[in-house]
Amino acid sequence: MPYSNFASMPCTLSRPAALLGERWTLLLLRQIFLGTRRFEDFQATMDISRSVLTDRLNVLLQENVLKRVPYSEDGRTRHEYRLTEKGRDLYPVLMALRTWGEKWMAPDEEESFHLHHRDCGGGVRAKVECTGCGAELSARDVEVTARQ
Amino acid sequence: MPYSNFASMPCTLSRPAALLGERWTLLLLRQIFLGTRRFEDFQATMDISRSVLTDRLNVLLQENVLKRVPYSEDGRTRHEYRLTEKGRDLYPVLMALRTWGEKWMAPDEEESFHLHHRDCGGGVRAKVECTGCGAELSARDVEVTARQ
DNA sequence: GTAGCTGAGTTCGAAAATCGAACGCAAGGG
DNA sequence: CCCTTGCGTTCGATTTTCGAACTCAGCTAC
């Protein structure tokens, strides 16, 4: 099976993993969550090649993670890339990566940006929770019943 | 900046994103969390090319996400790939992908495997939480203070 | 009106990553 | 011995990515 076929696998983990597991896609989403919206700005801040950037943006548009929104500047109409609701819902994925990165890849390093809850100023952390009892879960607390 | 340089960026989100954003890596981790441990089994279930599989396993070994553990079978010593504590801590990342996949990529589809909390039988869900007040957070509840 | 600038891509040859198939190798079994 | 198994390595062909140049539309200045 080529990599691209995972995009159509009947598995709710494989398909997101294949989509976000393409080179640049996670880094592009990071940049978007940090507020970048325009082609030129992605290109400048990430130093990605323009053709690959075009491709990744188009994939995310097609998946309805991003939308192109027109706006005016100097009387000219341009477009910017913004998250859809589906895209905004990827926030836990990015935060899970960051929570992991803070714990395991930067023990005594300054964060390059700081996040806090608007309402109370608290920090931000991703976690896995039981929908039944509300307990926080680790891999070992969870049983897998495979169907394939 | 080439893609690989993100591996040394001083950002606790970029570096995990660059590591897990390599092709196959997320799918490989999925397979590991589902219990696959041996080279041949990865190769068979994912149909990844052997050389790339070798490379990805080595990267994850080097990052200390996986460890090679000897075991005996038929009196022969072999090795299997298992998660370290650092690796097990990636669980929220995978669960965040799955939570997203269930909501947005499979509205009326059977799950290909089922997960439940050993203790109470409940379902599993990833979320982002405020470390101050404990509220569940979405992207819009969080303020970013960039330092770069 | 025409020359230049700017944002947003497109094109294309070179370089890197991935693929698949064959090969290597060590340990056991027959 | 020769065969099998698990686990890789090697290598030539294909696919992706890279980087630099090119295009194009809509202003802005002259």
PDB file of N, CA and C (backbone and C1' of nucleotides) in Angstrom, chain C:
ATOM      1  P    DG C   1      -3.321  55.422 -22.372  1.00  0.00           P
ATOM      2  O5'  DG C   1      -2.376  55.458 -23.492  1.00  0.00           O
ATOM      3  C5'  DG C   1      -1.058  55.860 -23.845  1.00  0.00           C
ATOM      4  C4'  DG C   1       0.102  55.160 -23.198  1.00  0.00           C
ATOM      5  C3'  DG C   1      -0.036  53.654 -22.896  1.00  0.00           C
ATOM      6  O3'  DG C   1       1.264  53.047 -22.860  1.00  0.00           O
ATOM      7  C1'  DG C   1       0.255  54.764 -20.890  1.00  0.00           C
ATOM      8  P    DT C   2       2.312  53.132 -24.146  1.00  0.00           P
ATOM      9  O5'  DT C   2       3.669  52.692 -23.402  1.00  0.00           O
ATOM     10  C5'  DT C   2       4.479  53.691 -22.779  1.00  0.00           C
ATOM     11  C4'  DT C   2       5.059  53.196 -21.448  1.00  0.00           C
ATOM     12  C3'  DT C   2       5.128  51.666 -21.264  1.00  0.00           C
ATOM     13  O3'  DT C   2       6.290  51.328 -20.508  1.00  0.00           O
ATOM     14  C1'  DT C   2       4.064  52.588 -19.458  1.00  0.00           C
ATOM     15  P    DA C   3       7.726  50.998 -21.202  1.00  0.00           P
ATOM     16  O5'  DA C   3       8.772  51.194 -20.029  1.00  0.00           O
ATOM     17  C5'  DA C   3       8.839  52.443 -19.331  1.00  0.00           C
ATOM     18  C4'  DA C   3       8.898  52.215 -17.818  1.00  0.00           C
ATOM     19  C3'  DA C   3       9.442  50.837 -17.401  1.00  0.00           C
ATOM     20  O3'  DA C   3      10.470  51.056 -16.447  1.00  0.00           O
ATOM     21  C1'  DA C   3       7.398  51.287 -16.274  1.00  0.00           C
ATOM     22  P    DG C   4      11.249  49.783 -15.749  1.00  0.00           P
ATOM     23  O5'  DG C   4      10.626  49.757 -14.278  1.00  0.00           O
ATOM     24  C5'  DG C   4      10.596  50.953 -13.496  1.00  0.00           C
ATOM     25  C4'  DG C   4       9.808  50.712 -12.216  1.00  0.00           C
ATOM     26  C3'  DG C   4      10.221  49.449 -11.454  1.00  0.00           C
ATOM     27  O3'  DG C   4      10.371  49.790 -10.079  1.00  0.00           O
ATOM     28  C1'  DG C   4       7.881  49.466 -11.782  1.00  0.00           C
ATOM     29  P    DC C   5      11.039  48.793  -9.013  1.00  0.00           P
ATOM     30  O5'  DC C   5       9.805  48.382  -8.100  1.00  0.00           O
ATOM     31  C5'  DC C   5       9.038  49.397  -7.456  1.00  0.00           C
ATOM     32  C4'  DC C   5       7.834  48.755  -6.790  1.00  0.00           C
ATOM     33  C3'  DC C   5       8.171  47.459  -6.042  1.00  0.00           C
ATOM     34  O3'  DC C   5       7.616  47.523  -4.734  1.00  0.00           O
ATOM     35  C1'  DC C   5       6.344  47.122  -7.525  1.00  0.00           C
ATOM     36  P    DT C   6       8.019  46.414  -3.573  1.00  0.00           P
ATOM     37  O5'  DT C   6       6.609  45.964  -2.991  1.00  0.00           O
ATOM     38  C5'  DT C   6       5.388  46.374  -3.628  1.00  0.00           C
ATOM     39  C4'  DT C   6       4.334  45.278  -3.415  1.00  0.00           C
ATOM     40  C3'  DT C   6       4.840  44.018  -2.725  1.00  0.00           C
ATOM     41  O3'  DT C   6       3.825  43.538  -1.879  1.00  0.00           O
ATOM     42  C1'  DT C   6       4.014  43.465  -4.856  1.00  0.00           C
ATOM     43  P    DG C   7       4.110  42.423  -0.730  1.00  0.00           P
ATOM     44  O5'  DG C   7       2.912  41.389  -0.908  1.00  0.00           O
ATOM     45  C5'  DG C   7       1.585  41.858  -1.105  1.00  0.00           C
ATOM     46  C4'  DG C   7       0.787  40.795  -1.837  1.00  0.00           C
ATOM     47  C3'  DG C   7       0.957  39.377  -1.269  1.00  0.00           C
ATOM     48  O3'  DG C   7      -0.329  38.797  -1.191  1.00  0.00           O
ATOM     49  C1'  DG C   7       1.529  39.395  -3.573  1.00  0.00           C
ATOM     50  P    DA C   8      -0.530  37.315  -0.616  1.00  0.00           P
ATOM     51  O5'  DA C   8      -0.480  36.435  -1.932  1.00  0.00           O
ATOM     52  C5'  DA C   8      -1.582  36.511  -2.846  1.00  0.00           C
ATOM     53  C4'  DA C   8      -1.291  35.606  -4.014  1.00  0.00           C
ATOM     54  C3'  DA C   8      -0.935  34.165  -3.619  1.00  0.00           C
ATOM     55  O3'  DA C   8      -1.709  33.273  -4.397  1.00  0.00           O
ATOM     56  C1'  DA C   8       0.614  35.005  -5.141  1.00  0.00           C
ATOM     57  P    DG C   9      -2.113  31.867  -3.830  1.00  0.00           P
ATOM     58  O5'  DG C   9      -0.704  31.125  -3.879  1.00  0.00           O
ATOM     59  C5'  DG C   9      -0.480  30.092  -4.799  1.00  0.00           C
ATOM     60  C4'  DG C   9      -0.231  30.607  -6.216  1.00  0.00           C
ATOM     61  C3'  DG C   9       0.304  29.527  -7.139  1.00  0.00           C
ATOM     62  O3'  DG C   9      -0.681  29.158  -8.084  1.00  0.00           O
ATOM     63  C1'  DG C   9       1.493  31.598  -7.370  1.00  0.00           C
ATOM     64  P    DT C  10      -0.531  27.754  -8.838  1.00  0.00           P
ATOM     65  O5'  DT C  10       0.631  28.030  -9.911  1.00  0.00           O
ATOM     66  C5'  DT C  10       0.388  28.870 -11.022  1.00  0.00           C
ATOM     67  C4'  DT C  10       1.499  28.660 -12.050  1.00  0.00           C
ATOM     68  C3'  DT C  10       1.804  27.187 -12.379  1.00  0.00           C
ATOM     69  O3'  DT C  10       1.961  27.126 -13.795  1.00  0.00           O
ATOM     70  C1'  DT C  10       3.769  28.268 -11.654  1.00  0.00           C
ATOM     71  P    DT C  11       2.259  25.695 -14.516  1.00  0.00           P
ATOM     72  O5'  DT C  11       3.823  25.757 -14.843  1.00  0.00           O
ATOM     73  C5'  DT C  11       4.404  26.976 -15.289  1.00  0.00           C
ATOM     74  C4'  DT C  11       5.885  26.786 -15.557  1.00  0.00           C
ATOM     75  C3'  DT C  11       6.332  25.370 -15.926  1.00  0.00           C
ATOM     76  O3'  DT C  11       7.285  25.473 -16.972  1.00  0.00           O
ATOM     77  C1'  DT C  11       7.547  26.097 -14.042  1.00  0.00           C
ATOM     78  P    DC C  12       7.699  24.173 -17.841  1.00  0.00           P
ATOM     79  O5'  DC C  12       9.175  23.886 -17.299  1.00  0.00           O
ATOM     80  C5'  DC C  12      10.136  24.957 -17.181  1.00  0.00           C
ATOM     81  C4'  DC C  12      11.381  24.443 -16.497  1.00  0.00           C
ATOM     82  C3'  DC C  12      11.641  22.945 -16.689  1.00  0.00           C
ATOM     83  O3'  DC C  12      13.040  22.737 -16.811  1.00  0.00           O
ATOM     84  C1'  DC C  12      11.552  23.418 -14.408  1.00  0.00           C
ATOM     85  P    DG C  13      13.592  21.576 -17.783  1.00  0.00           P
ATOM     86  O5'  DG C  13      15.068  21.341 -17.223  1.00  0.00           O
ATOM     87  C5'  DG C  13      15.981  22.424 -17.066  1.00  0.00           C
ATOM     88  C4'  DG C  13      16.798  22.208 -15.811  1.00  0.00           C
ATOM     89  C3'  DG C  13      17.463  20.829 -15.725  1.00  0.00           C
ATOM     90  O3'  DG C  13      18.786  21.007 -15.229  1.00  0.00           O
ATOM     91  C1'  DG C  13      16.097  21.172 -13.825  1.00  0.00           C
ATOM     92  P    DA C  14      19.714  19.791 -14.741  1.00  0.00           P
ATOM     93  O5'  DA C  14      19.661  19.898 -13.160  1.00  0.00           O
ATOM     94  C5'  DA C  14      20.296  20.999 -12.517  1.00  0.00           C
ATOM     95  C4'  DA C  14      20.269  20.773 -11.021  1.00  0.00           C
ATOM     96  C3'  DA C  14      21.030  19.532 -10.549  1.00  0.00           C
ATOM     97  O3'  DA C  14      21.712  19.875  -9.354  1.00  0.00           O
ATOM     98  C1'  DA C  14      18.776  19.398  -9.841  1.00  0.00           C
ATOM     99  P    DA C  15      22.650  18.779  -8.589  1.00  0.00           P
ATOM    100  O5'  DA C  15      21.764  18.375  -7.317  1.00  0.00           O
ATOM    101  C5'  DA C  15      21.398  19.379  -6.363  1.00  0.00           C
ATOM    102  C4'  DA C  15      20.506  18.752  -5.323  1.00  0.00           C
ATOM    103  C3'  DA C  15      21.088  17.518  -4.627  1.00  0.00           C
ATOM    104  O3'  DA C  15      21.013  17.775  -3.225  1.00  0.00           O
ATOM    105  C1'  DA C  15      18.888  17.078  -5.429  1.00  0.00           C
ATOM    106  P    DA C  16      21.495  16.683  -2.117  1.00  0.00           P
ATOM    107  O5'  DA C  16      20.112  16.032  -1.632  1.00  0.00           O
ATOM    108  C5'  DA C  16      19.089  16.860  -1.113  1.00  0.00           C
ATOM    109  C4'  DA C  16      17.854  16.031  -0.818  1.00  0.00           C
ATOM    110  C3'  DA C  16      18.096  14.783   0.036  1.00  0.00           C
ATOM    111  O3'  DA C  16      17.143  14.821   1.070  1.00  0.00           O
ATOM    112  C1'  DA C  16      16.880  14.221  -1.912  1.00  0.00           C
ATOM    113  P    DA C  17      17.056  13.686   2.251  1.00  0.00           P
ATOM    114  O5'  DA C  17      15.763  12.865   1.797  1.00  0.00           O
ATOM    115  C5'  DA C  17      14.534  13.560   1.632  1.00  0.00           C
ATOM    116  C4'  DA C  17      13.438  12.589   1.221  1.00  0.00           C
ATOM    117  C3'  DA C  17      13.349  11.306   2.046  1.00  0.00           C
ATOM    118  O3'  DA C  17      11.976  11.110   2.353  1.00  0.00           O
ATOM    119  C1'  DA C  17      13.571  10.796  -0.267  1.00  0.00           C
ATOM    120  P    DT C  18      11.435   9.803   3.165  1.00  0.00           P
ATOM    121  O5'  DT C  18      11.016   8.831   1.975  1.00  0.00           O
ATOM    122  C5'  DT C  18      10.011   9.241   1.066  1.00  0.00           C
ATOM    123  C4'  DT C  18       9.746   8.140   0.053  1.00  0.00           C
ATOM    124  C3'  DT C  18       9.543   6.744   0.643  1.00  0.00           C
ATOM    125  O3'  DT C  18       8.265   6.269   0.229  1.00  0.00           O
ATOM    126  C1'  DT C  18      11.055   6.712  -1.193  1.00  0.00           C
ATOM    127  P    DC C  19       7.754   4.803   0.602  1.00  0.00           P
ATOM    128  O5'  DC C  19       8.136   3.975  -0.716  1.00  0.00           O
ATOM    129  C5'  DC C  19       7.722   4.468  -1.983  1.00  0.00           C
ATOM    130  C4'  DC C  19       8.088   3.475  -3.077  1.00  0.00           C
ATOM    131  C3'  DC C  19       7.921   2.013  -2.671  1.00  0.00           C
ATOM    132  O3'  DC C  19       7.021   1.347  -3.547  1.00  0.00           O
ATOM    133  C1'  DC C  19      10.100   2.406  -3.578  1.00  0.00           C
ATOM    134  P    DG C  20       6.449  -0.077  -3.013  1.00  0.00           P
ATOM    135  O5'  DG C  20       7.159  -1.160  -3.937  1.00  0.00           O
ATOM    136  C5'  DG C  20       7.527  -0.884  -5.284  1.00  0.00           C
ATOM    137  C4'  DG C  20       8.549  -1.900  -5.762  1.00  0.00           C
ATOM    138  C3'  DG C  20       8.386  -3.315  -5.197  1.00  0.00           C
ATOM    139  O3'  DG C  20       8.799  -4.217  -6.209  1.00  0.00           O
ATOM    140  C1'  DG C  20      10.510  -2.509  -4.607  1.00  0.00           C
ATOM    141  P    DA C  21       8.228  -5.686  -6.321  1.00  0.00           P
ATOM    142  O5'  DA C  21       9.480  -6.463  -6.890  1.00  0.00           O
ATOM    143  C5'  DA C  21      10.458  -5.779  -7.693  1.00  0.00           C
ATOM    144  C4'  DA C  21      11.850  -6.238  -7.334  1.00  0.00           C
ATOM    145  C3'  DA C  21      11.930  -7.690  -6.825  1.00  0.00           C
ATOM    146  O3'  DA C  21      12.848  -8.402  -7.629  1.00  0.00           O
ATOM    147  C1'  DA C  21      13.168  -6.229  -5.425  1.00  0.00           C
ATOM    148  P    DA C  22      13.191  -9.953  -7.316  1.00  0.00           P
ATOM    149  O5'  DA C  22      14.730  -9.861  -6.911  1.00  0.00           O
ATOM    150  C5'  DA C  22      15.607  -9.013  -7.660  1.00  0.00           C
ATOM    151  C4'  DA C  22      16.909  -8.844  -6.898  1.00  0.00           C
ATOM    152  C3'  DA C  22      17.506 -10.162  -6.401  1.00  0.00           C
ATOM    153  O3'  DA C  22      18.903 -10.158  -6.666  1.00  0.00           O
ATOM    154  C1'  DA C  22      17.267  -8.651  -4.603  1.00  0.00           C
ATOM    155  P    DC C  23      19.817 -11.467  -6.345  1.00  0.00           P
ATOM    156  O5'  DC C  23      20.653 -11.056  -5.046  1.00  0.00           O
ATOM    157  C5'  DC C  23      21.446  -9.879  -5.067  1.00  0.00           C
ATOM    158  C4'  DC C  23      21.896  -9.549  -3.652  1.00  0.00           C
ATOM    159  C3'  DC C  23      22.561 -10.727  -2.931  1.00  0.00           C
ATOM    160  O3'  DC C  23      23.879 -10.347  -2.580  1.00  0.00           O
ATOM    161  C1'  DC C  23      20.953  -9.644  -1.545  1.00  0.00           C
ATOM    162  P    DG C  24      24.797 -11.386  -1.680  1.00  0.00           P
ATOM    163  O5'  DG C  24      24.550 -10.936  -0.179  1.00  0.00           O
ATOM    164  C5'  DG C  24      24.845  -9.607   0.227  1.00  0.00           C
ATOM    165  C4'  DG C  24      24.915  -9.552   1.757  1.00  0.00           C
ATOM    166  C3'  DG C  24      25.620 -10.743   2.414  1.00  0.00           C
ATOM    167  O3'  DG C  24      26.357 -10.228   3.508  1.00  0.00           O
ATOM    168  C1'  DG C  24      23.374 -10.617   3.189  1.00  0.00           C
ATOM    169  P    DC C  25      27.482 -11.122   4.282  1.00  0.00           P
ATOM    170  O5'  DC C  25      27.055 -11.144   5.797  1.00  0.00           O
ATOM    171  C5'  DC C  25      25.906 -10.435   6.265  1.00  0.00           C
ATOM    172  C4'  DC C  25      25.319 -11.136   7.478  1.00  0.00           C
ATOM    173  C3'  DC C  25      25.933 -12.518   7.783  1.00  0.00           C
ATOM    174  O3'  DC C  25      25.896 -12.717   9.170  1.00  0.00           O
ATOM    175  C1'  DC C  25      23.668 -12.770   7.473  1.00  0.00           C
ATOM    176  P    DA C  26      27.166 -13.389  10.002  1.00  0.00           P
ATOM    177  O5'  DA C  26      26.687 -13.447  11.530  1.00  0.00           O
ATOM    178  C5'  DA C  26      25.671 -12.571  12.005  1.00  0.00           C
ATOM    179  C4'  DA C  26      24.554 -13.382  12.637  1.00  0.00           C
ATOM    180  C3'  DA C  26      25.010 -14.709  13.247  1.00  0.00           C
ATOM    181  O3'  DA C  26      24.403 -14.824  14.520  1.00  0.00           O
ATOM    182  C1'  DA C  26      23.205 -15.082  11.789  1.00  0.00           C
ATOM    183  P    DA C  27      24.885 -15.932  15.604  1.00  0.00           P
ATOM    184  O5'  DA C  27      23.547 -16.758  15.845  1.00  0.00           O
ATOM    185  C5'  DA C  27      22.317 -16.050  16.069  1.00  0.00           C
ATOM    186  C4'  DA C  27      21.181 -17.046  15.987  1.00  0.00           C
ATOM    187  C3'  DA C  27      21.516 -18.412  16.587  1.00  0.00           C
ATOM    188  O3'  DA C  27      20.421 -18.837  17.376  1.00  0.00           O
ATOM    189  C1'  DA C  27      20.781 -18.650  14.358  1.00  0.00           C
ATOM    190  P    DG C  28      20.601 -19.954  18.548  1.00  0.00           P
ATOM    191  O5'  DG C  28      19.769 -21.195  18.053  1.00  0.00           O
ATOM    192  C5'  DG C  28      19.484 -21.280  16.700  1.00  0.00           C
ATOM    193  C4'  DG C  28      18.098 -21.806  16.482  1.00  0.00           C
ATOM    194  C3'  DG C  28      17.979 -23.310  16.777  1.00  0.00           C
ATOM    195  O3'  DG C  28      16.614 -23.695  16.885  1.00  0.00           O
ATOM    196  C1'  DG C  28      18.214 -22.935  14.463  1.00  0.00           C
ATOM    197  P    DG C  29      16.239 -25.261  17.300  1.00  0.00           P
ATOM    198  O5'  DG C  29      15.594 -25.900  15.994  1.00  0.00           O
ATOM    199  C5'  DG C  29      15.168 -25.115  14.885  1.00  0.00           C
ATOM    200  C4'  DG C  29      14.555 -26.024  13.841  1.00  0.00           C
ATOM    201  C3'  DG C  29      14.504 -27.517  14.194  1.00  0.00           C
ATOM    202  O3'  DG C  29      13.378 -28.092  13.537  1.00  0.00           O
ATOM    203  C1'  DG C  29      16.102 -27.159  12.461  1.00  0.00           C
ATOM    204  P    DG C  30      13.200 -29.687  13.465  1.00  0.00           P
ATOM    205  O5'  DG C  30      13.860 -30.009  12.053  1.00  0.00           O
ATOM    206  C5'  DG C  30      13.166 -29.706  10.828  1.00  0.00           C
ATOM    207  C4'  DG C  30      13.774 -30.511   9.698  1.00  0.00           C
ATOM    208  C3'  DG C  30      13.798 -32.033   9.936  1.00  0.00           C
ATOM    209  O3'  DG C  30      13.521 -32.709   8.714  1.00  0.00           O
ATOM    210  C1'  DG C  30      16.009 -31.245   9.633  1.00  0.00           C
TER     211       DG C  30
END
